[in-house]
Amino acid sequence: MDKPVSLWSRIGQALAALARGEGLAAVFDHLRAPPERSVAFTIAVIALGAKMAKADGQVTRDEVAAFRRVFQIPPDEEDNAARVFNLARTDVAGFDAYARKIAAMFGQGSDVLKDLLEGLFVIALADGDYHEAEDAFLEEVARIFGLEDCCFRSIRASFVPDAIPDPWTVLELPPGTPMPDVRARWRELVREAHPDRAIARGLPPEAVRLAEARTIALNRAWEELRQGAEAG
């Protein structure tokens, strides 16, 4: 039986299929079919991450290494991942062109784009700092993705240590929402973040840790609000 082609080998094949002179953004036009959505998702995170890595004026080893925390990259596949990063970093196309292509591919406001934004937050925080330029970058990406501001603030509150982890913000609810509605919203968001649902959306298994991190933040927010309601 033939050995299955790895995600990273499929990424290498997608890059090899680019016509001479085509920029990396063109790869998203060739990966619209569902079987290749995990390839497209991975390339999107690396490509936008490479653009963002320069947002604070420098590319650090920590930021490059952050891809290993988002994706499990076997040593013999690192060249394919590095090629995506370097192509994006040297591509004359701006990050907004990438973001528009990605939004068109997955559909504005889709849960996949929320997954992708979470991966970018992991990369942004890899060096221990969250810069104003990175915040502006991610906010603009979220806008192009068609994600509501409350969604952006929820993800930021879940990942940025200095952001006030307001449970209402994490659950994307206005303060004072009745507890039955809070419970329903928490359950809905936890279902969306479940690793099985994430994989079904096209998130590669290598990145399911993003879904796990989101679930932890959602559960923490629910517990804080539940305990506060019981104490009140």
PDB file of C-alpha atoms in Angstrom:
ATOM      1  CA  MET A   1       0.000   0.000   0.000  1.00  0.00           C
ATOM      2  CA  ASP A   2       1.315   3.425  -0.925  1.00  0.00           C
ATOM      3  CA  LYS A   3       2.275   5.702   1.936  1.00  0.00           C
ATOM      4  CA  PRO A   4      -0.156   8.657   2.279  1.00  0.00           C
ATOM      5  CA  VAL A   5       1.255  11.935   1.049  1.00  0.00           C
ATOM      6  CA  SER A   6       1.910  14.187   4.046  1.00  0.00           C
ATOM      7  CA  LEU A   7       0.378  17.631   4.456  1.00  0.00           C
ATOM      8  CA  TRP A   8       3.780  19.240   4.003  1.00  0.00           C
ATOM      9  CA  SER A   9       4.548  17.272   0.841  1.00  0.00           C
ATOM     10  CA  ARG A  10       1.170  18.380  -0.551  1.00  0.00           C
ATOM     11  CA  ILE A  11       2.164  21.965   0.273  1.00  0.00           C
ATOM     12  CA  GLY A  12       5.389  21.444  -1.678  1.00  0.00           C
ATOM     13  CA  GLN A  13       3.359  20.138  -4.625  1.00  0.00           C
ATOM     14  CA  ALA A  14       1.034  23.155  -4.480  1.00  0.00           C
ATOM     15  CA  LEU A  15       3.988  25.529  -4.583  1.00  0.00           C
ATOM     16  CA  ALA A  16       5.602  23.602  -7.432  1.00  0.00           C
ATOM     17  CA  ALA A  17       2.381  24.002  -9.438  1.00  0.00           C
ATOM     18  CA  LEU A  18       2.681  27.793  -9.449  1.00  0.00           C
ATOM     19  CA  ALA A  19       3.431  29.126 -12.919  1.00  0.00           C
ATOM     20  CA  ARG A  20       6.655  31.004 -13.491  1.00  0.00           C
ATOM     21  CA  GLY A  21       6.323  34.522 -12.147  1.00  0.00           C
ATOM     22  CA  GLU A  22       3.191  33.805 -10.087  1.00  0.00           C
ATOM     23  CA  GLY A  23       3.218  35.078  -6.528  1.00  0.00           C
ATOM     24  CA  LEU A  24       2.261  33.012  -3.517  1.00  0.00           C
ATOM     25  CA  ALA A  25      -1.199  34.620  -3.413  1.00  0.00           C
ATOM     26  CA  ALA A  26      -2.033  32.751  -6.626  1.00  0.00           C
ATOM     27  CA  VAL A  27      -1.844  29.438  -4.784  1.00  0.00           C
ATOM     28  CA  PHE A  28      -5.202  30.174  -3.142  1.00  0.00           C
ATOM     29  CA  ASP A  29      -6.866  30.196  -6.560  1.00  0.00           C
ATOM     30  CA  HIS A  30      -5.773  26.583  -7.069  1.00  0.00           C
ATOM     31  CA  LEU A  31      -6.815  25.139  -3.706  1.00  0.00           C
ATOM     32  CA  ARG A  32     -10.568  25.681  -3.569  1.00  0.00           C
ATOM     33  CA  ALA A  33     -11.576  22.003  -3.548  1.00  0.00           C
ATOM     34  CA  PRO A  34     -12.426  20.593  -0.066  1.00  0.00           C
ATOM     35  CA  PRO A  35      -9.689  17.903  -0.059  1.00  0.00           C
ATOM     36  CA  GLU A  36      -7.053  20.615  -0.229  1.00  0.00           C
ATOM     37  CA  ARG A  37      -8.571  23.020   2.287  1.00  0.00           C
ATOM     38  CA  SER A  38      -6.169  21.863   5.001  1.00  0.00           C
ATOM     39  CA  VAL A  39      -3.282  22.659   2.643  1.00  0.00           C
ATOM     40  CA  ALA A  40      -4.764  26.084   1.931  1.00  0.00           C
ATOM     41  CA  PHE A  41      -5.344  26.736   5.650  1.00  0.00           C
ATOM     42  CA  THR A  42      -1.745  25.879   6.526  1.00  0.00           C
ATOM     43  CA  ILE A  43      -0.298  27.987   3.726  1.00  0.00           C
ATOM     44  CA  ALA A  44      -2.585  30.858   4.784  1.00  0.00           C
ATOM     45  CA  VAL A  45      -1.361  30.822   8.396  1.00  0.00           C
ATOM     46  CA  ILE A  46       2.290  30.665   7.382  1.00  0.00           C
ATOM     47  CA  ALA A  47       1.911  33.295   4.651  1.00  0.00           C
ATOM     48  CA  LEU A  48       0.025  35.824   6.780  1.00  0.00           C
ATOM     49  CA  GLY A  49       2.297  34.998   9.716  1.00  0.00           C
ATOM     50  CA  ALA A  50       5.322  35.848   7.588  1.00  0.00           C
ATOM     51  CA  LYS A  51       3.766  39.176   6.638  1.00  0.00           C
ATOM     52  CA  MET A  52       2.871  39.902  10.249  1.00  0.00           C
ATOM     53  CA  ALA A  53       6.339  38.940  11.492  1.00  0.00           C
ATOM     54  CA  LYS A  54       7.595  42.154   9.911  1.00  0.00           C
ATOM     55  CA  ALA A  55       4.795  44.266  11.365  1.00  0.00           C
ATOM     56  CA  ASP A  56       6.811  45.067  14.475  1.00  0.00           C
ATOM     57  CA  GLY A  57       9.879  45.866  12.369  1.00  0.00           C
ATOM     58  CA  GLN A  58      11.818  42.646  12.797  1.00  0.00           C
ATOM     59  CA  VAL A  59      11.571  38.931  12.244  1.00  0.00           C
ATOM     60  CA  THR A  60      12.751  37.002  15.297  1.00  0.00           C
ATOM     61  CA  ARG A  61      13.674  33.373  15.739  1.00  0.00           C
ATOM     62  CA  ASP A  62      10.810  33.102  18.218  1.00  0.00           C
ATOM     63  CA  GLU A  63       8.291  34.167  15.599  1.00  0.00           C
ATOM     64  CA  VAL A  64       9.640  31.697  13.061  1.00  0.00           C
ATOM     65  CA  ALA A  65       9.697  28.963  15.708  1.00  0.00           C
ATOM     66  CA  ALA A  66       6.068  29.775  16.570  1.00  0.00           C
ATOM     67  CA  PHE A  67       4.975  27.888  13.488  1.00  0.00           C
ATOM     68  CA  ARG A  68       6.131  24.745  15.249  1.00  0.00           C
ATOM     69  CA  ARG A  69       3.713  25.506  18.079  1.00  0.00           C
ATOM     70  CA  VAL A  70       0.848  25.926  15.633  1.00  0.00           C
ATOM     71  CA  PHE A  71       1.846  23.012  13.419  1.00  0.00           C
ATOM     72  CA  GLN A  72       3.795  19.839  14.088  1.00  0.00           C
ATOM     73  CA  ILE A  73       6.457  19.955  11.387  1.00  0.00           C
ATOM     74  CA  PRO A  74       8.578  16.807  10.931  1.00  0.00           C
ATOM     75  CA  PRO A  75      12.294  17.606  10.505  1.00  0.00           C
ATOM     76  CA  ASP A  76      12.328  16.194   6.973  1.00  0.00           C
ATOM     77  CA  GLU A  77       9.447  18.504   5.971  1.00  0.00           C
ATOM     78  CA  GLU A  78      10.851  21.784   7.296  1.00  0.00           C
ATOM     79  CA  ASP A  79      12.034  22.865   3.846  1.00  0.00           C
ATOM     80  CA  ASN A  80       8.457  22.991   2.520  1.00  0.00           C
ATOM     81  CA  ALA A  81       7.307  25.100   5.478  1.00  0.00           C
ATOM     82  CA  ALA A  82      10.319  27.395   5.141  1.00  0.00           C
ATOM     83  CA  ARG A  83       9.654  27.865   1.444  1.00  0.00           C
ATOM     84  CA  VAL A  84       6.137  29.172   2.134  1.00  0.00           C
ATOM     85  CA  PHE A  85       7.476  31.558   4.773  1.00  0.00           C
ATOM     86  CA  ASN A  86      10.222  32.898   2.497  1.00  0.00           C
ATOM     87  CA  LEU A  87       7.927  33.253  -0.525  1.00  0.00           C
ATOM     88  CA  ALA A  88       5.456  35.270   1.520  1.00  0.00           C
ATOM     89  CA  ARG A  89       8.139  37.406   3.095  1.00  0.00           C
ATOM     90  CA  THR A  90       9.614  38.383  -0.291  1.00  0.00           C
ATOM     91  CA  ASP A  91       6.328  38.604  -2.230  1.00  0.00           C
ATOM     92  CA  VAL A  92       5.512  42.141  -3.350  1.00  0.00           C
ATOM     93  CA  ALA A  93       1.811  41.507  -2.684  1.00  0.00           C
ATOM     94  CA  GLY A  94       0.583  43.049   0.546  1.00  0.00           C
ATOM     95  CA  PHE A  95      -0.970  41.123   3.406  1.00  0.00           C
ATOM     96  CA  ASP A  96      -4.367  42.572   2.509  1.00  0.00           C
ATOM     97  CA  ALA A  97      -4.224  40.877  -0.904  1.00  0.00           C
ATOM     98  CA  TYR A  98      -3.552  37.564   0.837  1.00  0.00           C
ATOM     99  CA  ALA A  99      -6.365  38.142   3.317  1.00  0.00           C
ATOM    100  CA  ARG A 100      -8.907  38.921   0.586  1.00  0.00           C
ATOM    101  CA  LYS A 101      -7.966  35.777  -1.369  1.00  0.00           C
ATOM    102  CA  ILE A 102      -8.262  33.665   1.780  1.00  0.00           C
ATOM    103  CA  ALA A 103     -11.592  35.224   2.766  1.00  0.00           C
ATOM    104  CA  ALA A 104     -12.986  34.547  -0.719  1.00  0.00           C
ATOM    105  CA  MET A 105     -11.839  30.938  -0.551  1.00  0.00           C
ATOM    106  CA  PHE A 106     -13.339  30.059   2.841  1.00  0.00           C
ATOM    107  CA  GLY A 107     -16.246  32.517   2.857  1.00  0.00           C
ATOM    108  CA  GLN A 108     -16.332  35.751   4.845  1.00  0.00           C
ATOM    109  CA  GLY A 109     -17.106  35.277   8.518  1.00  0.00           C
ATOM    110  CA  SER A 110     -16.590  31.503   8.422  1.00  0.00           C
ATOM    111  CA  ASP A 111     -15.381  29.542  11.440  1.00  0.00           C
ATOM    112  CA  VAL A 112     -12.259  28.538   9.488  1.00  0.00           C
ATOM    113  CA  LEU A 113     -11.233  32.189   9.376  1.00  0.00           C
ATOM    114  CA  LYS A 114     -11.646  32.393  13.158  1.00  0.00           C
ATOM    115  CA  ASP A 115      -9.329  29.373  13.446  1.00  0.00           C
ATOM    116  CA  LEU A 116      -6.835  31.093  11.181  1.00  0.00           C
ATOM    117  CA  LEU A 117      -6.928  34.324  13.191  1.00  0.00           C
ATOM    118  CA  GLU A 118      -6.232  32.348  16.369  1.00  0.00           C
ATOM    119  CA  GLY A 119      -3.150  30.836  14.725  1.00  0.00           C
ATOM    120  CA  LEU A 120      -1.911  34.328  13.894  1.00  0.00           C
ATOM    121  CA  PHE A 121      -2.342  35.399  17.519  1.00  0.00           C
ATOM    122  CA  VAL A 122      -0.139  32.485  18.619  1.00  0.00           C
ATOM    123  CA  ILE A 123       2.542  33.667  16.200  1.00  0.00           C
ATOM    124  CA  ALA A 124       2.195  37.321  17.246  1.00  0.00           C
ATOM    125  CA  LEU A 125       2.766  36.415  20.899  1.00  0.00           C
ATOM    126  CA  ALA A 126       5.699  34.087  20.233  1.00  0.00           C
ATOM    127  CA  ASP A 127       8.316  36.672  21.199  1.00  0.00           C
ATOM    128  CA  GLY A 128       6.541  37.498  24.463  1.00  0.00           C
ATOM    129  CA  ASP A 129       5.285  40.910  23.311  1.00  0.00           C
ATOM    130  CA  TYR A 130       2.132  42.043  21.574  1.00  0.00           C
ATOM    131  CA  HIS A 131       2.957  45.151  19.578  1.00  0.00           C
ATOM    132  CA  GLU A 132       0.623  47.910  18.436  1.00  0.00           C
ATOM    133  CA  ALA A 133       1.589  47.192  14.841  1.00  0.00           C
ATOM    134  CA  GLU A 134       0.639  43.533  15.278  1.00  0.00           C
ATOM    135  CA  ASP A 135      -2.677  44.520  16.844  1.00  0.00           C
ATOM    136  CA  ALA A 136      -3.436  46.822  13.914  1.00  0.00           C
ATOM    137  CA  PHE A 137      -2.410  44.069  11.471  1.00  0.00           C
ATOM    138  CA  LEU A 138      -4.670  41.472  13.076  1.00  0.00           C
ATOM    139  CA  GLU A 139      -7.602  43.863  13.426  1.00  0.00           C
ATOM    140  CA  GLU A 140      -7.398  44.679   9.715  1.00  0.00           C
ATOM    141  CA  VAL A 141      -7.130  40.982   8.795  1.00  0.00           C
ATOM    142  CA  ALA A 142     -10.225  40.284  10.912  1.00  0.00           C
ATOM    143  CA  ARG A 143     -12.077  43.095   9.123  1.00  0.00           C
ATOM    144  CA  ILE A 144     -11.157  41.723   5.690  1.00  0.00           C
ATOM    145  CA  PHE A 145     -12.202  38.260   6.871  1.00  0.00           C
ATOM    146  CA  GLY A 146     -15.653  39.658   7.650  1.00  0.00           C
ATOM    147  CA  LEU A 147     -15.362  38.855  11.359  1.00  0.00           C
ATOM    148  CA  GLU A 148     -17.321  41.094  13.692  1.00  0.00           C
ATOM    149  CA  ASP A 149     -15.440  43.335  16.102  1.00  0.00           C
ATOM    150  CA  CYS A 150     -16.789  41.396  19.094  1.00  0.00           C
ATOM    151  CA  CYS A 151     -15.276  38.230  17.602  1.00  0.00           C
ATOM    152  CA  PHE A 152     -11.874  39.905  17.186  1.00  0.00           C
ATOM    153  CA  ARG A 153     -11.967  41.222  20.755  1.00  0.00           C
ATOM    154  CA  SER A 154     -13.006  37.801  22.041  1.00  0.00           C
ATOM    155  CA  ILE A 155     -10.044  36.079  20.397  1.00  0.00           C
ATOM    156  CA  ARG A 156      -7.666  38.822  21.524  1.00  0.00           C
ATOM    157  CA  ALA A 157      -8.886  38.514  25.115  1.00  0.00           C
ATOM    158  CA  SER A 158      -8.321  34.746  24.948  1.00  0.00           C
ATOM    159  CA  PHE A 159      -4.712  34.960  23.759  1.00  0.00           C
ATOM    160  CA  VAL A 160      -3.153  38.279  24.807  1.00  0.00           C
ATOM    161  CA  PRO A 161      -1.949  38.230  28.446  1.00  0.00           C
ATOM    162  CA  ASP A 162      -2.178  42.008  28.826  1.00  0.00           C
ATOM    163  CA  ALA A 163      -5.717  42.134  27.474  1.00  0.00           C
ATOM    164  CA  ILE A 164      -8.300  42.076  30.224  1.00  0.00           C
ATOM    165  CA  PRO A 165      -9.764  38.561  29.986  1.00  0.00           C
ATOM    166  CA  ASP A 166     -13.305  39.826  30.421  1.00  0.00           C
ATOM    167  CA  PRO A 167     -15.533  36.728  30.299  1.00  0.00           C
ATOM    168  CA  TRP A 168     -18.323  38.644  28.540  1.00  0.00           C
ATOM    169  CA  THR A 169     -15.896  39.568  25.769  1.00  0.00           C
ATOM    170  CA  VAL A 170     -14.587  36.004  25.453  1.00  0.00           C
ATOM    171  CA  LEU A 171     -18.150  34.704  25.049  1.00  0.00           C
ATOM    172  CA  GLU A 172     -19.060  37.604  22.723  1.00  0.00           C
ATOM    173  CA  LEU A 173     -21.976  38.679  24.909  1.00  0.00           C
ATOM    174  CA  PRO A 174     -23.082  42.030  26.356  1.00  0.00           C
ATOM    175  CA  PRO A 175     -22.626  42.288  30.150  1.00  0.00           C
ATOM    176  CA  GLY A 176     -25.723  41.298  32.061  1.00  0.00           C
ATOM    177  CA  THR A 177     -26.947  38.702  29.580  1.00  0.00           C
ATOM    178  CA  PRO A 178     -29.273  36.259  31.442  1.00  0.00           C
ATOM    179  CA  MET A 179     -27.451  33.141  32.599  1.00  0.00           C
ATOM    180  CA  PRO A 180     -29.560  30.695  30.531  1.00  0.00           C
ATOM    181  CA  ASP A 181     -28.487  32.626  27.432  1.00  0.00           C
ATOM    182  CA  VAL A 182     -24.891  32.696  28.634  1.00  0.00           C
ATOM    183  CA  ARG A 183     -24.948  28.914  29.083  1.00  0.00           C
ATOM    184  CA  ALA A 184     -26.401  28.426  25.609  1.00  0.00           C
ATOM    185  CA  ARG A 185     -23.778  30.699  24.038  1.00  0.00           C
ATOM    186  CA  TRP A 186     -20.945  28.950  25.892  1.00  0.00           C
ATOM    187  CA  ARG A 187     -22.144  25.551  24.715  1.00  0.00           C
ATOM    188  CA  GLU A 188     -22.464  26.802  21.134  1.00  0.00           C
ATOM    189  CA  LEU A 189     -18.927  28.216  21.074  1.00  0.00           C
ATOM    190  CA  VAL A 190     -17.449  25.107  22.705  1.00  0.00           C
ATOM    191  CA  ARG A 191     -19.116  22.943  20.056  1.00  0.00           C
ATOM    192  CA  GLU A 192     -17.618  25.140  17.318  1.00  0.00           C
ATOM    193  CA  ALA A 193     -14.155  24.901  18.888  1.00  0.00           C
ATOM    194  CA  HIS A 194     -14.184  21.117  19.363  1.00  0.00           C
ATOM    195  CA  PRO A 195     -11.180  19.535  17.568  1.00  0.00           C
ATOM    196  CA  ASP A 196     -13.444  17.166  15.604  1.00  0.00           C
ATOM    197  CA  ARG A 197     -15.492  20.088  14.302  1.00  0.00           C
ATOM    198  CA  ALA A 198     -12.285  21.981  13.507  1.00  0.00           C
ATOM    199  CA  ILE A 199     -10.920  19.080  11.452  1.00  0.00           C
ATOM    200  CA  ALA A 200     -14.271  18.795   9.659  1.00  0.00           C
ATOM    201  CA  ARG A 201     -13.946  22.480   8.701  1.00  0.00           C
ATOM    202  CA  GLY A 202     -10.613  21.745   7.035  1.00  0.00           C
ATOM    203  CA  LEU A 203      -8.274  22.524   9.908  1.00  0.00           C
ATOM    204  CA  PRO A 204      -5.327  20.123   9.601  1.00  0.00           C
ATOM    205  CA  PRO A 205      -4.782  17.718  12.517  1.00  0.00           C
ATOM    206  CA  GLU A 206      -1.416  19.398  13.020  1.00  0.00           C
ATOM    207  CA  ALA A 207      -3.225  22.544  14.174  1.00  0.00           C
ATOM    208  CA  VAL A 208      -5.953  21.183  16.434  1.00  0.00           C
ATOM    209  CA  ARG A 209      -4.121  22.637  19.417  1.00  0.00           C
ATOM    210  CA  LEU A 210      -5.627  25.978  18.373  1.00  0.00           C
ATOM    211  CA  ALA A 211      -9.084  24.552  19.010  1.00  0.00           C
ATOM    212  CA  GLU A 212      -7.951  23.153  22.350  1.00  0.00           C
ATOM    213  CA  ALA A 213      -6.597  26.546  23.468  1.00  0.00           C
ATOM    214  CA  ARG A 214      -9.847  28.247  22.490  1.00  0.00           C
ATOM    215  CA  THR A 215     -11.902  25.699  24.452  1.00  0.00           C
ATOM    216  CA  ILE A 216      -9.850  26.347  27.588  1.00  0.00           C
ATOM    217  CA  ALA A 217     -10.517  30.097  27.308  1.00  0.00           C
ATOM    218  CA  LEU A 218     -14.247  29.554  26.769  1.00  0.00           C
ATOM    219  CA  ASN A 219     -14.556  27.215  29.749  1.00  0.00           C
ATOM    220  CA  ARG A 220     -12.660  29.641  31.963  1.00  0.00           C
ATOM    221  CA  ALA A 221     -15.019  32.480  30.972  1.00  0.00           C
ATOM    222  CA  TRP A 222     -18.109  30.372  31.632  1.00  0.00           C
ATOM    223  CA  GLU A 223     -16.874  29.269  35.055  1.00  0.00           C
ATOM    224  CA  GLU A 224     -16.133  32.855  36.060  1.00  0.00           C
ATOM    225  CA  LEU A 225     -19.600  34.026  35.111  1.00  0.00           C
ATOM    226  CA  ARG A 226     -21.327  30.990  36.623  1.00  0.00           C
ATOM    227  CA  GLN A 227     -19.520  31.372  39.937  1.00  0.00           C
ATOM    228  CA  GLY A 228     -20.251  35.090  39.954  1.00  0.00           C
ATOM    229  CA  ALA A 229     -23.962  34.444  39.415  1.00  0.00           C
ATOM    230  CA  GLU A 230     -24.052  31.860  42.202  1.00  0.00           C
ATOM    231  CA  ALA A 231     -22.217  34.186  44.589  1.00  0.00           C
ATOM    232  CA  GLY A 232     -24.614  37.001  43.749  1.00  0.00           C
TER     233      GLY A 232
END
